[in-house]
Every structure is written in C-alpha cells, then in structure tokens.
Amino acid sequence: MNELLSADLAILLIEPSPTQRKIITKELQGEGILHIDFADSIADAKAQLESSIPDLIISCLHLPDGSAVDIQHHINNDLSEYSIPFMLISSETRKEQLEIFKQSGVIAILPKPFNKQHLGKAINATLDILSPQELELDLYDIQDLRVLIVDDSKLARQYIHRVLTNLGASRFTEAEDGAQALEILQTQMFDLIVTDYNMPQVNGQELTESIRNSDKHAHIPVLMVTSEANDAHLSNIMQSGVNALCDKPFEPDTVKKLIYQLLEQDS
C-alpha cells in the first residue's frame, strides 16, 4: 500500500475555545495537515461523526457538555469498527485524571501548550497506526510469532493488538491480568510477552518474576508497557527481569524497535 503522509490525514479537532482552535490549527498546518474539521462540544462532534469518519480525533479535556472521556467512550463503543486514533491535548498534570486515557490506548497525550516536537511525534504515531509496515526479522517469521498480550484494559489490549498486527504479527493470545496469564502459560508457549504493569491480583512485575523463575518460560522476552513515571519504581520493575520498558501511551515505532532488539539479540 502507498505510504500515508500527514497531508493525507483528515482530522476532527474538538475544542470550544476559538483562540485554542487557531493555535492548534496553525501547529497542525505547520505539520502539513490541511484537512481539519472543527467541533466545539460533544454533541457537535457526535453529529459530525455520523456523516464523516476522520483519520484522527484531537480533543481538549473539558467541554461544555462533558469531557474527552465521553468522546473517547463514544468512539470506543459506538464507533469501535473504525478504530479511530484519539489524541488528548490538556493542561491537566494530575496522574489520576490522565490515567483513564493512558490505559485506554490513546495515540498521545499532549500538554497545553505543546511544542512542535510533541506534535510531530504524535502525528508520526498516527501515521504508523494507519500505515502498516511489516517488521522484518532474521530469526523469526513475524507472522508465526506467538504473542501473549496481558492487560486488564480491553481497550489497551486492542491497541497493542493493532500495533503488533500492523507489524505483521497474527498469532495472539490475550489475558485480562497476570493471574490469567500464568494459567495460560501452564499449557501454551510464546515467543514474546507484552504486559501492562498495573493489574489486579498479579501485576506485571509479579508476572515477570514468575516467568523468570520458570524453567519452561524463563527465556521468553518480556516487554512491559507502563504509565509509572517514578524512577525508583521503574528500577524495581527492571530488576524483576523485564527485557524492555515502554511508556503509556507509546509510539508504535518505539515498540517496533524494541521488539526488533528483543527478538534479534543472540539467545
């Protein structure tokens, strides 16, 4: 398929402030994006989505008739067949307010104000999602790669699934938490495990420690995706035997590079 360019993207920008719309539009145009529609409320956005599906939805957090959570709920439930990438732009910094977005598979969370680098990475992540490029490996056939995805968020699992599918992977098993993953590992073998950190019963660190203590599965590369930002906490996670860490939300290209490094290293 032809490579998708930023100029090809159709974007729905949901922002009630005329001033912020102008600022964000100028930055988007600076990235070569020309097709931008606008909505100033949830109701307005839903009405537009009934007649036209964009390649990307960009929304501020607070809207006159609700919040970006309501928009994301709508696209993830009522418009799930389209798998529309979603980007949040917000001045909010409290972890508990942003966690719902991090756990739901957003393409990016940009600060307000954001800079050109922030936006450029987010647009590139969107293009990566929309333009599948198979990962070429010497030691594996990517289509035969057996992947276990572990996350208590169904939306997060779907996002990881989509990113890996775009790389050419097709053999997936999913677990809703670490406890279920350990049950699956009793009867199945995998070439790669992608797991969240924050999960009930058995979290990602505990899951990884169990894997490393298993004679049968200790060799399996583990990629952990996490919204944890505390350096000391991340150090503890790495000591559990995780092979690589990736932030939530993550850029598809970052995951592609990490998986290549994990699977092509000498074993």
Tab-separated table of C-alpha atoms in Angstrom:
chain	number	residue	atom	x	y	z
A	1	MET	CA	0.000	0.000	0.000
A	2	ASN	CA	1.110	3.581	-0.561
A	3	GLU	CA	2.708	5.322	2.395
A	4	LEU	CA	0.316	7.677	4.142
A	5	LEU	CA	1.537	11.246	4.566
A	6	SER	CA	0.494	13.913	7.055
A	7	ALA	CA	-1.087	15.856	4.182
A	8	ASP	CA	-3.443	12.899	3.655
A	9	LEU	CA	-4.825	12.973	7.196
A	10	ALA	CA	-8.376	14.133	7.900
A	11	ILE	CA	-8.667	15.422	11.464
A	12	LEU	CA	-11.585	16.321	13.699
A	13	LEU	CA	-10.466	18.899	16.273
A	14	ILE	CA	-12.791	19.202	19.287
A	15	GLU	CA	-12.065	22.468	21.075
A	16	PRO	CA	-14.589	25.067	22.346
A	17	SER	CA	-12.106	27.946	22.540
A	18	PRO	CA	-11.713	29.905	19.262
A	19	THR	CA	-8.264	31.039	20.377
A	20	GLN	CA	-7.075	27.496	21.104
A	21	ARG	CA	-8.554	26.285	17.803
A	22	LYS	CA	-6.463	28.870	15.944
A	23	ILE	CA	-3.303	27.951	17.837
A	24	ILE	CA	-3.720	24.202	17.331
A	25	THR	CA	-4.747	24.635	13.684
A	26	LYS	CA	-1.627	26.680	12.982
A	27	GLU	CA	0.562	23.962	14.504
A	28	LEU	CA	-1.235	21.229	12.543
A	29	GLN	CA	-0.818	23.184	9.314
A	30	GLY	CA	2.861	23.502	10.165
A	31	GLU	CA	2.975	19.694	10.086
A	32	GLY	CA	1.462	19.741	6.607
A	33	ILE	CA	-2.080	18.846	7.689
A	34	LEU	CA	-4.721	20.586	5.612
A	35	HIS	CA	-7.954	18.664	6.198
A	36	ILE	CA	-9.243	19.853	9.580
A	37	ASP	CA	-12.873	19.914	10.729
A	38	PHE	CA	-13.959	21.500	13.990
A	39	ALA	CA	-16.411	20.752	16.787
A	40	ASP	CA	-16.974	22.823	19.918
A	41	SER	CA	-18.914	20.270	22.004
A	42	ILE	CA	-19.613	16.571	22.395
A	43	ALA	CA	-22.979	16.921	20.687
A	44	ASP	CA	-21.405	18.723	17.743
A	45	ALA	CA	-18.657	16.088	17.462
A	46	LYS	CA	-21.147	13.205	17.521
A	47	ALA	CA	-23.233	14.870	14.813
A	48	GLN	CA	-20.197	15.240	12.567
A	49	LEU	CA	-19.067	11.673	13.207
A	50	GLU	CA	-22.431	10.417	11.949
A	51	SER	CA	-21.621	11.674	8.462
A	52	SER	CA	-17.824	11.530	8.283
A	53	ILE	CA	-15.155	9.404	9.979
A	54	PRO	CA	-11.794	11.175	10.401
A	55	ASP	CA	-8.359	9.567	10.480
A	56	LEU	CA	-7.662	11.150	13.873
A	57	ILE	CA	-9.670	12.858	16.616
A	58	ILE	CA	-7.927	15.521	18.686
A	59	SER	CA	-9.759	16.813	21.754
A	60	CYS	CA	-9.218	19.036	24.748
A	61	LEU	CA	-10.167	17.572	28.134
A	62	HIS	CA	-13.005	19.844	29.241
A	63	LEU	CA	-16.010	20.533	27.016
A	64	PRO	CA	-19.236	22.468	27.692
A	65	ASP	CA	-21.361	19.305	27.732
A	66	GLY	CA	-18.898	16.833	29.235
A	67	SER	CA	-15.278	15.809	28.807
A	68	ALA	CA	-12.951	14.000	26.449
A	69	VAL	CA	-13.736	10.823	28.407
A	70	ASP	CA	-17.256	10.946	26.931
A	71	ILE	CA	-15.876	11.383	23.416
A	72	GLN	CA	-13.481	8.505	23.815
A	73	HIS	CA	-16.240	6.321	25.232
A	74	HIS	CA	-18.339	7.104	22.156
A	75	ILE	CA	-15.630	6.240	19.613
A	76	ASN	CA	-14.526	3.113	21.509
A	77	ASN	CA	-18.045	1.746	21.867
A	78	ASP	CA	-20.380	3.182	19.236
A	79	LEU	CA	-17.686	3.604	16.560
A	80	SER	CA	-15.396	0.714	17.502
A	81	GLU	CA	-15.488	-0.751	13.986
A	82	TYR	CA	-13.481	2.241	12.722
A	83	SER	CA	-10.689	2.122	15.358
A	84	ILE	CA	-10.232	5.893	15.211
A	85	PRO	CA	-6.957	7.066	16.792
A	86	PHE	CA	-7.567	9.557	19.625
A	87	MET	CA	-5.241	12.310	20.870
A	88	LEU	CA	-5.754	14.380	24.027
A	89	ILE	CA	-4.454	17.933	24.461
A	90	SER	CA	-4.678	19.138	28.038
A	91	SER	CA	-3.022	21.291	30.689
A	92	GLU	CA	-4.007	18.633	33.255
A	93	THR	CA	-0.997	17.100	35.022
A	94	ARG	CA	-2.622	15.027	37.783
A	95	LYS	CA	-1.923	11.352	37.184
A	96	GLU	CA	-5.346	10.185	38.333
A	97	GLN	CA	-7.051	12.458	35.793
A	98	LEU	CA	-4.923	11.242	32.891
A	99	GLU	CA	-4.710	7.560	33.828
A	100	ILE	CA	-8.018	6.664	32.147
A	101	PHE	CA	-6.609	7.898	28.833
A	102	LYS	CA	-3.252	6.195	29.287
A	103	GLN	CA	-4.992	2.888	29.970
A	104	SER	CA	-7.371	3.148	27.030
A	105	GLY	CA	-4.941	3.197	24.136
A	106	VAL	CA	-4.767	6.888	23.201
A	107	ILE	CA	-2.262	7.689	20.488
A	108	ALA	CA	-0.790	10.576	22.525
A	109	ILE	CA	-1.377	12.964	25.401
A	110	LEU	CA	-0.027	16.411	24.590
A	111	PRO	CA	0.491	19.142	27.185
A	112	LYS	CA	-1.081	22.551	26.746
A	113	PRO	CA	0.850	24.408	25.463
A	114	PHE	CA	2.664	21.799	23.383
A	115	ASN	CA	5.680	22.258	21.164
A	116	LYS	CA	6.461	21.210	17.605
A	117	GLN	CA	8.335	18.130	18.780
A	118	HIS	CA	5.355	16.914	20.858
A	119	LEU	CA	3.001	17.272	17.910
A	120	GLY	CA	5.416	15.809	15.382
A	121	LYS	CA	5.809	12.615	17.425
A	122	ALA	CA	2.043	12.307	17.859
A	123	ILE	CA	1.390	12.742	14.134
A	124	ASN	CA	4.092	10.193	13.280
A	125	ALA	CA	2.489	7.749	15.731
A	126	THR	CA	-0.851	8.249	13.975
A	127	LEU	CA	0.714	7.613	10.571
A	128	ASP	CA	2.368	4.453	11.907
A	129	ILE	CA	-1.002	3.172	13.131
A	130	LEU	CA	-2.727	3.935	9.835
A	131	SER	CA	0.084	2.657	7.561
A	132	PRO	CA	1.031	-0.944	8.430
A	133	GLN	CA	4.691	-1.833	7.784
A	134	GLU	CA	5.745	-5.417	8.407
A	135	LEU	CA	8.676	-5.935	10.754
A	136	GLU	CA	11.457	-7.911	9.071
A	137	LEU	CA	13.289	-10.335	11.367
A	138	ASP	CA	16.160	-12.694	10.677
A	139	LEU	CA	15.493	-15.181	13.479
A	140	TYR	CA	11.678	-15.281	13.266
A	141	ASP	CA	8.904	-15.171	10.724
A	142	ILE	CA	6.838	-12.312	12.151
A	143	GLN	CA	3.608	-13.999	11.006
A	144	ASP	CA	4.419	-17.063	13.109
A	145	LEU	CA	5.403	-15.106	16.203
A	146	ARG	CA	3.359	-16.276	19.208
A	147	VAL	CA	2.451	-13.251	21.342
A	148	LEU	CA	0.770	-13.107	24.743
A	149	ILE	CA	-0.829	-9.727	25.486
A	150	VAL	CA	-1.574	-9.103	29.176
A	151	ASP	CA	-3.577	-6.049	30.259
A	152	ASP	CA	-6.657	-5.555	32.406
A	153	SER	CA	-7.907	-2.869	29.986
A	154	LYS	CA	-9.676	-4.303	26.955
A	155	LEU	CA	-9.047	-1.070	25.043
A	156	ALA	CA	-5.334	-1.205	25.824
A	157	ARG	CA	-5.196	-4.819	24.631
A	158	GLN	CA	-6.942	-3.827	21.418
A	159	TYR	CA	-4.446	-1.019	20.837
A	160	ILE	CA	-1.422	-3.271	21.430
A	161	HIS	CA	-3.036	-5.910	19.196
A	162	ARG	CA	-3.468	-3.341	16.429
A	163	VAL	CA	0.117	-2.090	16.680
A	164	LEU	CA	1.520	-5.630	16.518
A	165	THR	CA	-0.851	-6.620	13.699
A	166	ASN	CA	0.473	-3.657	11.714
A	167	LEU	CA	3.961	-5.121	12.125
A	168	GLY	CA	2.783	-8.419	10.600
A	169	ALA	CA	2.072	-10.479	13.733
A	170	SER	CA	-1.081	-12.599	13.642
A	171	ARG	CA	-0.893	-15.210	16.424
A	172	PHE	CA	-2.210	-13.591	19.597
A	173	THR	CA	-3.455	-14.794	22.949
A	174	GLU	CA	-4.870	-12.301	25.444
A	175	ALA	CA	-5.028	-12.334	29.242
A	176	GLU	CA	-7.011	-9.907	31.407
A	177	ASP	CA	-4.408	-9.871	34.187
A	178	GLY	CA	-1.263	-11.565	35.424
A	179	ALA	CA	-3.137	-14.365	37.161
A	180	GLN	CA	-4.874	-15.395	33.926
A	181	ALA	CA	-1.577	-15.100	32.063
A	182	LEU	CA	0.066	-17.561	34.458
A	183	GLU	CA	-2.780	-20.010	33.874
A	184	ILE	CA	-2.326	-19.726	30.104
A	185	LEU	CA	1.427	-20.235	30.433
A	186	GLN	CA	0.814	-23.604	32.043
A	187	THR	CA	-0.366	-25.026	28.719
A	188	GLN	CA	0.974	-22.709	25.988
A	189	MET	CA	4.342	-21.451	24.752
A	190	PHE	CA	5.102	-17.966	23.437
A	191	ASP	CA	7.875	-16.097	21.654
A	192	LEU	CA	7.033	-12.704	23.182
A	193	ILE	CA	5.014	-11.401	26.128
A	194	VAL	CA	3.704	-7.831	26.194
A	195	THR	CA	2.294	-6.897	29.593
A	196	ASP	CA	0.922	-3.953	31.494
A	197	TYR	CA	2.305	-3.156	34.944
A	198	ASN	CA	-0.803	-2.052	36.887
A	199	MET	CA	-3.150	-5.051	37.093
A	200	PRO	CA	-5.243	-6.664	39.853
A	201	GLN	CA	-4.286	-9.932	41.567
A	202	VAL	CA	-0.925	-10.375	39.835
A	203	ASN	CA	0.720	-7.236	38.430
A	204	GLY	CA	3.248	-7.071	35.614
A	205	GLN	CA	6.256	-7.180	37.904
A	206	GLU	CA	4.981	-10.252	39.732
A	207	LEU	CA	4.125	-11.909	36.419
A	208	THR	CA	7.625	-11.278	35.101
A	209	GLU	CA	9.228	-12.634	38.275
A	210	SER	CA	7.163	-15.827	37.930
A	211	ILE	CA	8.221	-16.170	34.295
A	212	ARG	CA	11.899	-15.721	35.161
A	213	ASN	CA	11.615	-18.372	37.882
A	214	SER	CA	10.093	-20.881	35.458
A	215	ASP	CA	12.362	-23.421	33.792
A	216	LYS	CA	9.917	-23.605	30.896
A	217	HIS	CA	9.387	-19.906	30.191
A	218	ALA	CA	12.399	-18.064	31.652
A	219	HIS	CA	13.837	-17.356	28.179
A	220	ILE	CA	10.762	-15.518	26.826
A	221	PRO	CA	11.358	-11.782	26.182
A	222	VAL	CA	9.012	-9.561	28.208
A	223	LEU	CA	8.080	-6.060	27.052
A	224	MET	CA	6.269	-4.076	29.738
A	225	VAL	CA	4.096	-1.058	28.995
A	226	THR	CA	3.511	1.183	31.979
A	227	SER	CA	2.302	4.624	32.979
A	228	GLU	CA	4.602	4.619	36.025
A	229	ALA	CA	6.928	7.631	35.996
A	230	ASN	CA	8.811	7.162	39.262
A	231	ASP	CA	12.463	6.335	38.528
A	232	ALA	CA	12.888	4.218	41.674
A	233	HIS	CA	9.732	2.263	40.828
A	234	LEU	CA	10.891	1.711	37.256
A	235	SER	CA	14.246	0.471	38.546
A	236	ASN	CA	12.465	-2.111	40.703
A	237	ILE	CA	10.426	-3.221	37.702
A	238	MET	CA	13.547	-3.712	35.601
A	239	GLN	CA	15.120	-5.811	38.356
A	240	SER	CA	12.204	-8.247	38.066
A	241	GLY	CA	13.596	-9.445	34.733
A	242	VAL	CA	11.718	-7.275	32.243
A	243	ASN	CA	13.651	-7.027	28.972
A	244	ALA	CA	12.302	-3.623	27.943
A	245	LEU	CA	10.013	-0.876	29.248
A	246	CYS	CA	7.706	1.315	27.196
A	247	ASP	CA	5.624	4.282	28.331
A	248	LYS	CA	1.850	4.558	28.054
A	249	PRO	CA	0.834	5.974	25.662
A	250	PHE	CA	3.557	4.574	23.419
A	251	GLU	CA	4.650	5.329	19.891
A	252	PRO	CA	4.254	2.357	17.520
A	253	ASP	CA	7.717	2.959	16.072
A	254	THR	CA	9.226	2.682	19.560
A	255	VAL	CA	7.529	-0.693	20.068
A	256	LYS	CA	8.731	-1.828	16.645
A	257	LYS	CA	12.351	-1.000	17.524
A	258	LEU	CA	12.113	-2.613	20.968
A	259	ILE	CA	10.638	-5.831	19.590
A	260	TYR	CA	13.332	-5.991	16.920
A	261	GLN	CA	16.029	-5.614	19.577
A	262	LEU	CA	14.420	-8.229	21.833
A	263	LEU	CA	13.929	-10.864	19.166
A	264	GLU	CA	17.111	-10.378	17.149
A	265	GLN	CA	19.506	-10.450	20.092
A	266	ASP	CA	21.625	-13.565	20.430
A	267	SER	CA	19.917	-16.174	22.573
